[in-house]
Structures are given as structure tokens and as C-alpha cells.
Coordinates of C-alpha atoms and ligand atoms in Angstrom, one line a residue:
M1 CA 5.5 -25.9 -31.5
S2 CA 6.5 -22.8 -29.5
K3 CA 3.3 -21.2 -28.3
G4 CA 4.9 -17.7 -28.4
K5 CA 8.6 -15.4 -28.3
I6 CA 7.9 -13.4 -25.2
L7 CA 10.8 -11.1 -24.0
V8 CA 11.1 -11.2 -20.5
T9 CA 12.6 -8.1 -18.8
G10 CA 14.5 -7.8 -15.7
G11 CA 14.0 -12.5 -16.6
A12 CA 17.5 -12.8 -13.9
G13 CA 15.4 -11.3 -11.2
Y14 CA 13.1 -12.9 -8.4
I15 CA 10.0 -12.9 -10.4
G16 CA 11.5 -12.6 -13.8
S17 CA 13.3 -15.8 -13.5
H18 CA 9.8 -18.1 -11.6
T19 CA 7.9 -16.1 -14.9
V20 CA 10.6 -17.7 -17.3
V21 CA 10.5 -20.9 -15.9
E22 CA 6.4 -21.1 -16.6
L23 CA 6.3 -19.7 -19.4
V24 CA 8.7 -22.4 -21.3
E25 CA 6.5 -25.7 -19.2
A26 CA 3.4 -23.8 -20.7
G27 CA 4.4 -23.8 -24.4
F28 CA 6.1 -20.6 -24.3
E29 CA 10.0 -19.0 -25.5
P30 CA 11.0 -16.9 -23.4
V31 CA 13.6 -14.3 -24.2
L32 CA 15.9 -12.9 -21.6
I33 CA 17.4 -8.9 -21.1
D34 CA 18.5 -8.0 -17.9
N35 CA 21.9 -5.6 -16.9
F36 CA 22.2 -7.7 -14.1
S37 CA 21.7 -4.6 -12.1
N38 CA 20.2 -6.0 -9.2
S39 CA 20.1 -9.4 -10.1
K40 CA 23.1 -12.6 -10.4
E41 CA 24.0 -14.3 -14.2
S42 CA 23.9 -17.4 -11.6
A43 CA 20.0 -16.8 -11.1
L44 CA 20.1 -17.5 -15.4
E45 CA 22.0 -21.5 -14.0
G46 CA 19.1 -22.2 -11.6
I47 CA 16.9 -21.0 -14.7
K48 CA 18.4 -23.7 -16.9
A49 CA 19.0 -26.4 -14.4
I50 CA 15.2 -26.4 -13.6
L51 CA 14.2 -26.7 -17.0
G52 CA 17.5 -28.9 -18.3
R53 CA 17.5 -26.2 -21.3
D54 CA 19.6 -23.4 -22.2
L55 CA 18.5 -20.0 -22.1
V56 CA 19.0 -16.7 -24.9
C57 CA 19.9 -13.8 -22.8
H58 CA 20.6 -9.7 -23.5
K59 CA 22.4 -8.1 -21.3
I60 CA 21.7 -4.8 -21.6
D61 CA 19.6 -1.7 -20.2
C62 CA 16.3 -0.5 -20.6
A63 CA 17.2 2.4 -20.9
D64 CA 19.4 2.4 -24.0
A65 CA 17.1 2.8 -27.1
G66 CA 20.2 1.1 -29.5
A67 CA 21.2 -1.4 -27.1
L68 CA 17.0 -2.7 -27.4
K69 CA 16.6 -1.5 -30.9
S70 CA 19.3 -4.3 -32.1
V71 CA 18.0 -7.3 -29.7
F72 CA 14.4 -6.7 -31.2
E73 CA 16.7 -6.7 -34.9
Q74 CA 17.5 -10.0 -33.7
E75 CA 14.9 -11.4 -32.6
Q76 CA 12.6 -12.1 -34.2
N77 CA 8.3 -12.6 -33.7
I78 CA 8.1 -10.9 -30.3
A79 CA 5.3 -12.0 -30.0
G80 CA 4.7 -10.4 -26.5
V81 CA 6.9 -8.3 -23.7
I82 CA 6.5 -9.1 -19.8
H83 CA 8.1 -6.0 -18.3
F84 CA 10.0 -6.6 -15.1
A85 CA 13.5 -4.5 -15.5
A86 CA 12.9 -1.9 -12.0
Y87 CA 14.1 -1.1 -9.8
K88 CA 12.1 -1.3 -6.6
A89 CA 14.0 -0.7 -2.7
V90 CA 11.0 1.5 -1.4
G91 CA 13.1 3.6 1.6
E92 CA 16.7 4.2 -1.4
S93 CA 13.8 5.2 -4.1
V94 CA 13.3 8.0 -1.0
D95 CA 17.0 8.9 -0.7
E96 CA 17.5 8.5 -4.4
P97 CA 14.5 9.3 -6.5
L98 CA 16.5 10.8 -9.6
K99 CA 17.7 6.8 -10.2
Y100 CA 13.8 5.4 -10.0
Y101 CA 12.4 8.8 -11.6
H102 CA 14.8 7.5 -14.8
N103 CA 14.5 4.0 -14.7
N104 CA 11.9 2.9 -13.8
V105 CA 9.4 5.2 -16.0
G106 CA 12.6 5.8 -18.6
S107 CA 12.7 2.1 -19.6
L108 CA 9.0 1.6 -19.5
V109 CA 8.7 5.0 -22.2
T110 CA 12.4 3.7 -24.4
L111 CA 10.4 0.3 -24.3
L112 CA 6.8 0.5 -25.0
Q113 CA 8.1 2.8 -28.3
V114 CA 11.1 -0.1 -29.1
M115 CA 7.5 -1.8 -29.2
E116 CA 5.6 0.0 -31.1
A117 CA 8.5 0.9 -34.1
F118 CA 8.1 -3.0 -34.0
N119 CA 5.1 -3.6 -34.5
V120 CA 5.4 -5.6 -30.5
F121 CA 2.2 -4.9 -29.1
N122 CA 1.4 -7.4 -26.1
L123 CA 2.6 -5.7 -22.3
V124 CA 2.4 -7.5 -19.2
F125 CA 3.8 -4.6 -16.6
S126 CA 5.2 -5.8 -13.0
S127 CA 3.5 -3.0 -11.4
S128 CA 2.8 -2.8 -7.4
C129 CA 0.3 -2.4 -4.9
T130 CA 2.2 0.6 -4.1
V131 CA -0.1 2.7 -6.0
Y132 CA -2.6 2.2 -3.9
G133 CA -0.8 4.4 -0.6
I134 CA -2.6 4.2 2.6
P135 CA -5.6 3.0 1.2
E136 CA -8.6 4.0 3.2
E137 CA -11.1 0.3 2.5
L138 CA -9.5 -3.0 3.1
P139 CA -9.3 -5.5 1.3
V140 CA -8.2 -3.2 -1.8
T141 CA -9.7 -3.9 -5.0
E142 CA -8.6 -2.6 -8.2
Q143 CA -11.8 0.6 -7.8
T144 CA -10.1 1.5 -4.8
P145 CA -8.8 5.1 -5.8
V146 CA -5.4 4.9 -6.1
Q147 CA -4.1 7.5 -4.4
K148 CA -0.1 9.1 -4.2
A149 CA 2.4 7.3 -3.3
N150 CA 3.7 6.4 -0.1
S151 CA 7.5 6.7 -2.0
P152 CA 8.8 7.6 -5.4
Y153 CA 9.3 4.0 -6.3
G154 CA 5.1 4.2 -5.2
N155 CA 5.4 7.1 -7.6
T156 CA 7.1 5.5 -10.5
K157 CA 4.4 2.4 -10.2
K158 CA 1.5 4.4 -10.3
M159 CA 3.0 7.2 -12.7
C160 CA 3.8 3.8 -15.9
E161 CA 0.3 2.9 -15.0
E162 CA -0.9 6.5 -16.5
I163 CA 1.7 5.8 -19.7
L164 CA -0.2 2.9 -19.8
A165 CA -3.2 4.5 -19.9
D166 CA -2.7 6.9 -21.9
L167 CA -1.2 5.3 -24.6
A168 CA -4.1 3.2 -24.4
S169 CA -6.6 7.0 -25.4
S170 CA -4.1 7.1 -27.5
G171 CA -5.4 4.8 -29.5
S172 CA -2.2 2.9 -30.0
R173 CA -2.1 -0.9 -31.1
M174 CA -0.4 -1.4 -27.3
K175 CA -2.4 -3.3 -25.2
S176 CA -1.5 -4.0 -21.9
I177 CA -2.4 -5.9 -18.3
A178 CA -0.7 -4.4 -15.5
L179 CA 0.1 -6.9 -12.2
R180 CA -0.6 -5.2 -8.5
Y181 CA 1.6 -7.6 -6.9
F182 CA 1.2 -7.6 -2.8
N183 CA 4.3 -9.1 -0.7
P184 CA 5.9 -12.5 -3.5
I185 CA 7.5 -14.2 -1.0
G186 CA 8.9 -18.0 -1.4
A187 CA 10.6 -20.1 -3.8
H188 CA 10.6 -22.6 -6.5
P189 CA 10.4 -26.1 -5.4
S190 CA 13.4 -26.9 -6.4
A191 CA 15.2 -24.8 -4.9
K192 CA 17.9 -23.7 -7.6
I193 CA 16.4 -20.3 -8.2
G194 CA 14.2 -17.0 -5.6
E195 CA 15.0 -14.7 -3.8
L196 CA 18.6 -12.6 -4.2
P197 CA 19.1 -9.4 -2.5
L198 CA 22.8 -8.3 -2.8
G199 CA 23.9 -6.3 0.4
V200 CA 22.3 -6.1 3.2
P201 CA 18.5 -7.6 2.4
N202 CA 15.3 -4.3 1.8
N203 CA 12.4 -7.3 2.7
L204 CA 11.5 -9.1 5.3
V205 CA 11.5 -12.5 4.5
P206 CA 14.9 -12.5 2.7
F207 CA 15.5 -10.7 6.4
I208 CA 14.3 -13.5 7.5
T209 CA 16.1 -16.4 6.5
Q210 CA 19.3 -14.7 6.8
T211 CA 18.9 -14.0 10.5
A212 CA 17.8 -17.8 11.0
A213 CA 21.2 -19.0 8.3
G214 CA 23.4 -16.9 11.0
I215 CA 24.4 -14.5 8.1
R216 CA 22.3 -11.0 9.9
E217 CA 22.6 -11.1 13.4
Q218 CA 18.8 -10.4 14.7
I219 CA 15.7 -8.3 13.1
T220 CA 14.2 -6.3 13.7
V221 CA 10.4 -5.3 13.4
F222 CA 9.5 -2.4 12.3
G223 CA 6.9 -0.5 15.2
N224 CA 4.4 -3.3 16.9
D225 CA 2.8 0.6 18.0
Y226 CA 0.2 0.0 14.5
N227 CA -4.1 -0.3 14.7
T228 CA -3.2 -3.6 14.2
S229 CA -4.4 -7.4 16.1
D230 CA -0.3 -7.4 17.7
G231 CA 0.9 -4.1 16.4
T232 CA 3.4 -5.1 13.7
C233 CA 1.8 -4.0 10.3
I234 CA -0.3 -5.7 8.3
R235 CA 0.9 -7.2 4.3
D236 CA -0.3 -10.1 2.2
Y237 CA 2.7 -12.4 1.5
V238 CA 2.2 -14.4 -2.1
H239 CA 3.6 -17.3 -2.9
V240 CA 6.0 -16.3 -5.6
V241 CA 5.4 -19.2 -8.0
D242 CA 2.0 -18.6 -7.6
L243 CA 3.0 -15.1 -9.0
A244 CA 4.8 -15.7 -11.7
K245 CA 2.1 -17.9 -13.5
A246 CA -0.1 -15.8 -13.0
H247 CA 1.7 -13.5 -15.7
V248 CA 1.7 -16.4 -17.9
V249 CA -2.6 -16.3 -17.3
A250 CA -2.3 -12.6 -18.8
V251 CA 0.5 -13.3 -21.3
E252 CA -2.0 -16.0 -22.6
R253 CA -4.7 -13.4 -22.5
L254 CA -3.1 -10.5 -24.6
L255 CA -2.1 -13.6 -27.0
Q256 CA -5.4 -14.3 -27.5
N257 CA -6.5 -11.2 -27.9
K258 CA -9.7 -11.1 -24.8
S259 CA -8.6 -7.9 -23.2
E260 CA -8.8 -4.1 -23.7
S261 CA -6.5 -2.0 -24.0
I262 CA -5.7 -2.0 -20.5
E263 CA -6.6 -3.6 -17.7
F264 CA -4.8 -3.9 -14.2
Y265 CA -5.1 -6.9 -11.4
N266 CA -3.9 -7.3 -7.6
V267 CA -2.1 -10.5 -7.2
G268 CA -2.2 -11.3 -3.9
T269 CA -3.9 -13.6 -1.6
G270 CA -7.1 -12.1 -0.2
T271 CA -5.6 -12.7 3.1
G272 CA -3.5 -9.8 5.5
N273 CA -0.9 -11.1 8.5
T274 CA 0.7 -9.1 10.8
V275 CA 5.6 -9.3 10.6
L276 CA 5.0 -11.0 14.0
E277 CA 2.1 -13.7 12.2
A278 CA 5.8 -13.7 9.7
I279 CA 8.2 -14.4 11.8
H280 CA 5.4 -17.4 13.4
A281 CA 4.7 -18.4 10.9
F282 CA 8.7 -19.2 9.8
E283 CA 9.4 -20.6 12.3
H284 CA 6.4 -23.5 12.7
A285 CA 7.4 -24.2 8.8
T286 CA 10.7 -24.3 10.0
G287 CA 11.5 -25.3 13.3
Q288 CA 13.7 -22.4 13.7
K289 CA 13.8 -19.9 16.9
L290 CA 14.0 -16.4 15.0
N291 CA 16.4 -14.2 17.3
Y292 CA 14.2 -10.8 16.9
K293 CA 13.7 -7.4 18.5
I294 CA 10.6 -4.2 18.6
G295 CA 12.5 -1.2 16.7
P296 CA 10.9 2.4 16.2
R297 CA 8.8 2.4 12.6
R298 CA 10.1 2.5 9.1
A299 CA 9.2 5.7 7.0
G300 CA 7.3 5.0 4.3
D301 CA 6.3 2.3 5.5
V302 CA 2.4 1.5 5.0
P303 CA 0.0 -0.2 8.6
K304 CA -2.6 -2.1 6.2
I305 CA -2.2 -3.6 3.3
Y306 CA -4.0 -6.8 1.1
A307 CA -6.4 -7.1 -1.4
D308 CA -9.4 -7.3 -2.8
V309 CA -8.5 -11.1 -5.6
T310 CA -12.3 -11.1 -6.5
K311 CA -10.7 -10.3 -10.6
A312 CA -8.0 -12.2 -11.3
T313 CA -9.0 -15.5 -9.5
E314 CA -12.6 -15.0 -11.8
V315 CA -11.5 -12.9 -15.1
L316 CA -7.6 -14.6 -14.9
G317 CA -7.9 -18.0 -13.1
F318 CA -6.0 -16.8 -10.5
K319 CA -5.3 -19.1 -7.4
T320 CA -3.2 -19.1 -4.4
T321 CA -1.3 -22.4 -4.1
S322 CA 1.1 -22.3 -0.5
T323 CA -0.1 -21.8 2.7
L324 CA 2.4 -18.8 4.4
E325 CA 3.7 -21.5 6.4
E326 CA 3.9 -23.3 3.2
A327 CA 6.0 -20.1 1.4
M328 CA 8.0 -20.0 4.1
K329 CA 9.0 -22.9 4.0
S330 CA 10.2 -22.6 0.5
A331 CA 12.5 -19.6 1.3
W332 CA 14.3 -21.3 3.6
D333 CA 15.3 -24.6 1.5
W334 CA 16.6 -22.3 -1.2
Q335 CA 18.3 -20.0 1.7
L336 CA 19.5 -23.6 2.1
S337 CA 20.4 -24.1 -0.8
L338 CA 22.3 -20.9 -1.1
Q339 CA 24.6 -21.9 2.1
E340 CA 25.1 -24.8 0.2
E341 CA 27.0 -23.9 -2.5
T342 CA 28.4 -21.1 -0.8
A343 CA 29.7 -24.1 1.0
K344 CA 31.0 -26.3 -1.5
A345 CA 32.9 -23.1 -3.3
K346 CA 34.7 -22.9 -0.6
A347 CA 35.9 -26.0 -0.4
Ligands
WQD401 C1 7.2 -6.4 4.8 C2 7.0 -5.3 6.0 C3 8.0 -4.1 6.9 C4 11.7 -5.7 6.9 C5 7.7 -4.4 -0.7 C6 8.9 -4.1 -1.7 C7 8.3 -3.1 -2.8 C8 6.4 -4.0 -3.3 C9 5.8 -4.7 -2.7 C10 6.9 -4.9 -5.2 C11 7.2 -4.2 6.6 C12 8.5 -4.9 7.6 C13 10.7 -5.0 6.7 C14 12.5 -6.0 8.4 C15 10.5 -5.9 9.8 N1 6.9 -5.0 -4.2 N2 9.5 -4.9 7.3 N3 11.7 -5.1 9.4 O1 7.8 -2.8 3.0 O2 6.3 -4.2 1.6 O3 7.6 -4.0 0.3 O4 6.5 -5.5 -1.2 O5 6.7 -4.1 -5.9 O6 8.3 -2.8 -3.7 O7 9.5 -3.8 -0.7 O8 8.1 -5.1 1.7 O9 9.5 -6.7 3.0 O10 10.4 -4.3 3.2 O11 8.4 -5.3 4.9 O12 9.6 -5.5 10.5 O13 13.7 -6.3 9.0 O14 7.8 -6.0 6.9 O15 8.3 -2.9 8.2 O16 5.3 -4.4 7.4 P1 7.0 -4.3 1.7 P2 9.2 -5.1 3.0

């Protein structure tokens, strides 16, 4: 007997696909929505291979109210929604802000309107540590002032949180839990799903694994003149499977009516590592020597940020189960499985 039907927007994406696996393993029935603008349909095959079962995935855009309504009409008894679908490249958002505001903010508003119309009032929202901008204190807690974000991407996440808070204050029956991700990395231990950047990766870890695999010539470390132990930026790298599990707990909290109208949680490890420490962790974990050079800073980068995870630990029972090296090894195993697939396809 399923614990309930959960609609997962962006379900074929990096964090979405890992969360779909954890939802099924926890006894929920996920229904996916994805427009495949930033994910591949092959991710669905990977999820099915892990679970040994089929999946329902509606290929629609969350900003399309008509299409979304028809999904809610087709899918009876949706108990809750996890909303991942959004663009997330910080640099791209600086160049194309309207694309980000339309998609990230527009999709959430459309989704909330359709949810209310169909009496679905439980939402887990994919937020981000980028709402903190450049924090004045570290580690950041959920009470750390949410500054002007450092990019249009971060601003869309901040605006979405404000929309949820305003909805909560309006007396709506909607209950939301916003999970503020730090830096998700790694891949499922089966190496059947993982991060699948389309084109040149924006993020550090897929760039590392593609450089080690020879797909990229060299990785550039964006600046080593920050006020940190080795001059490179500090981030909180959290294993994507640990992050996925936090979504399942958040759904359970909502369905058991334990949450307030709106809640926020930092989901990270509570530990900060520099870019060079991340690179060296990859080399130690995989035995692969990485070809990197030091380059100029990247615009929009936050020098240092890592989480205080006390609240998620105490309230959600969140815990980190992987070391940085284990997470890097899982990312490398996923990269190797992608190479095998590519080689098979060419044979
Ligand atoms: C990490 C560090 C770079 C690439 C990301 C997502 C954002 C949000 C938070 C979800 C930085 C450095 C990177 C490279 C490098 N996720 N770097 N060379 O910028 O922290 O933000 O996580 O909401 O959506 O974009 O992650 O992986 O791009 O960078 O030196 O080739 O690695 O300067 O210090 P970031 P990232």
C-alpha cells in the first residue's frame, strides 16, 4: 500500500531523480513532471533500472497552466508536490535574467495556483543557500539575514521563498517546507543516475570528473586570492543521496501535519571545504591526478559559505552519511559508467 502519490516536478533532473528513488524506497508513489530542457530522458531509464519498475512521467512545462491542470486532472489523489523544476546556472542567470524570472518564479506561481485549485496543500520547495548572498557570519543558520542574492538565480529563489511566506500569511491552507541546498555532489551508489550537465559544466564536480575523464583539457580554479586557508573559495559539499533523503522526511512531516505553514531548513554537511581541498579529495578518492590551473575569480562567486545544520538535524533527523572523498568517488564511478554507455553506443 503506497504512503501517497507525490508529484515531482523536475523529476528527471539531478536532485529530482535521486529523490524519486528515495521516495519509492520509502513507500511513496512518485509521478514525474519534466520538460527535459535541462535533463535527459535517459535519466528515467536509470531510475527504472535502480527500482526495477516503471514510472509515470508527464513531459510538460510547469509554467504551462493548462498542461499542469490536465496532469492534476489525470492524476487523482496527489498527496503532495516536490518542486525541483527550475533553471540553476548562476552565470547564465546574469546573462539571461528574464528567462530565470519567467521560469523559476512563474512556474512556482502557476504550480501553487493549480495546487490550490485541486486542493493539494503540501509542498516541498527546492531552495538554495544562494539566498544568503555573501553572509556576514559563518556557518549560516536559517536566521541568518537573507540578503540581496548575488545573482538573478539566487534572487529567484529568494522571491520564491517570499511568495511561499506571503501565501502562508494569507490564510491559505498551503503548507510548505523550503530546503536550502548547499552544494549537491556525487551520484547514486548504483552509478545508474547522477549529474548530467548538458554542454560545458557550470559546476565544479562535473567539471572535475570530465577533466579526469579527458573530456575537458584542464580545470580552472576560479581565484586563489580569497581570505581562506589556501586562497580558494569555501563551499559545503553535500552528497546528493543525503539531500534526496531530506526531501522524503520533509514530505512525511507535511503529510503527518507536523509542520508550520512555512518552514526553512539548511541542508548541507555543516563543513566547509576549499576548491583545492575538493580537488585533492577527488584525487585521493580516485587515484586520478587532475590537470588544473589557477585562474581569475568568477563573477558572482560567494567567497565562503557553509551551513549550520542544527535545525535540519534536530527537526528532520537529517544526517550526512558520506565523506567528501566518498562523494567524489561516487561522482567518478558515475562518470565511468557514462563513458561505458558512450562506448557501447558507438560499438
Ligand atoms: C563551486 C566552487 C567556484 C567550477 C552552485 C549552483 C547553485 C547552487 C549552489 C543549488 C566555486 C569553483 C567551479 C570551475 C572552479 N545550487 N569552481 N572552477 O557556484 O557554489 O553554486 O551550488 O541551488 O545553483 O550553481 O557551485 O560548483 O559552480 O562552484 O573553481 O570550473 O567551485 O568558483 O567556488 P556554486 P559551483
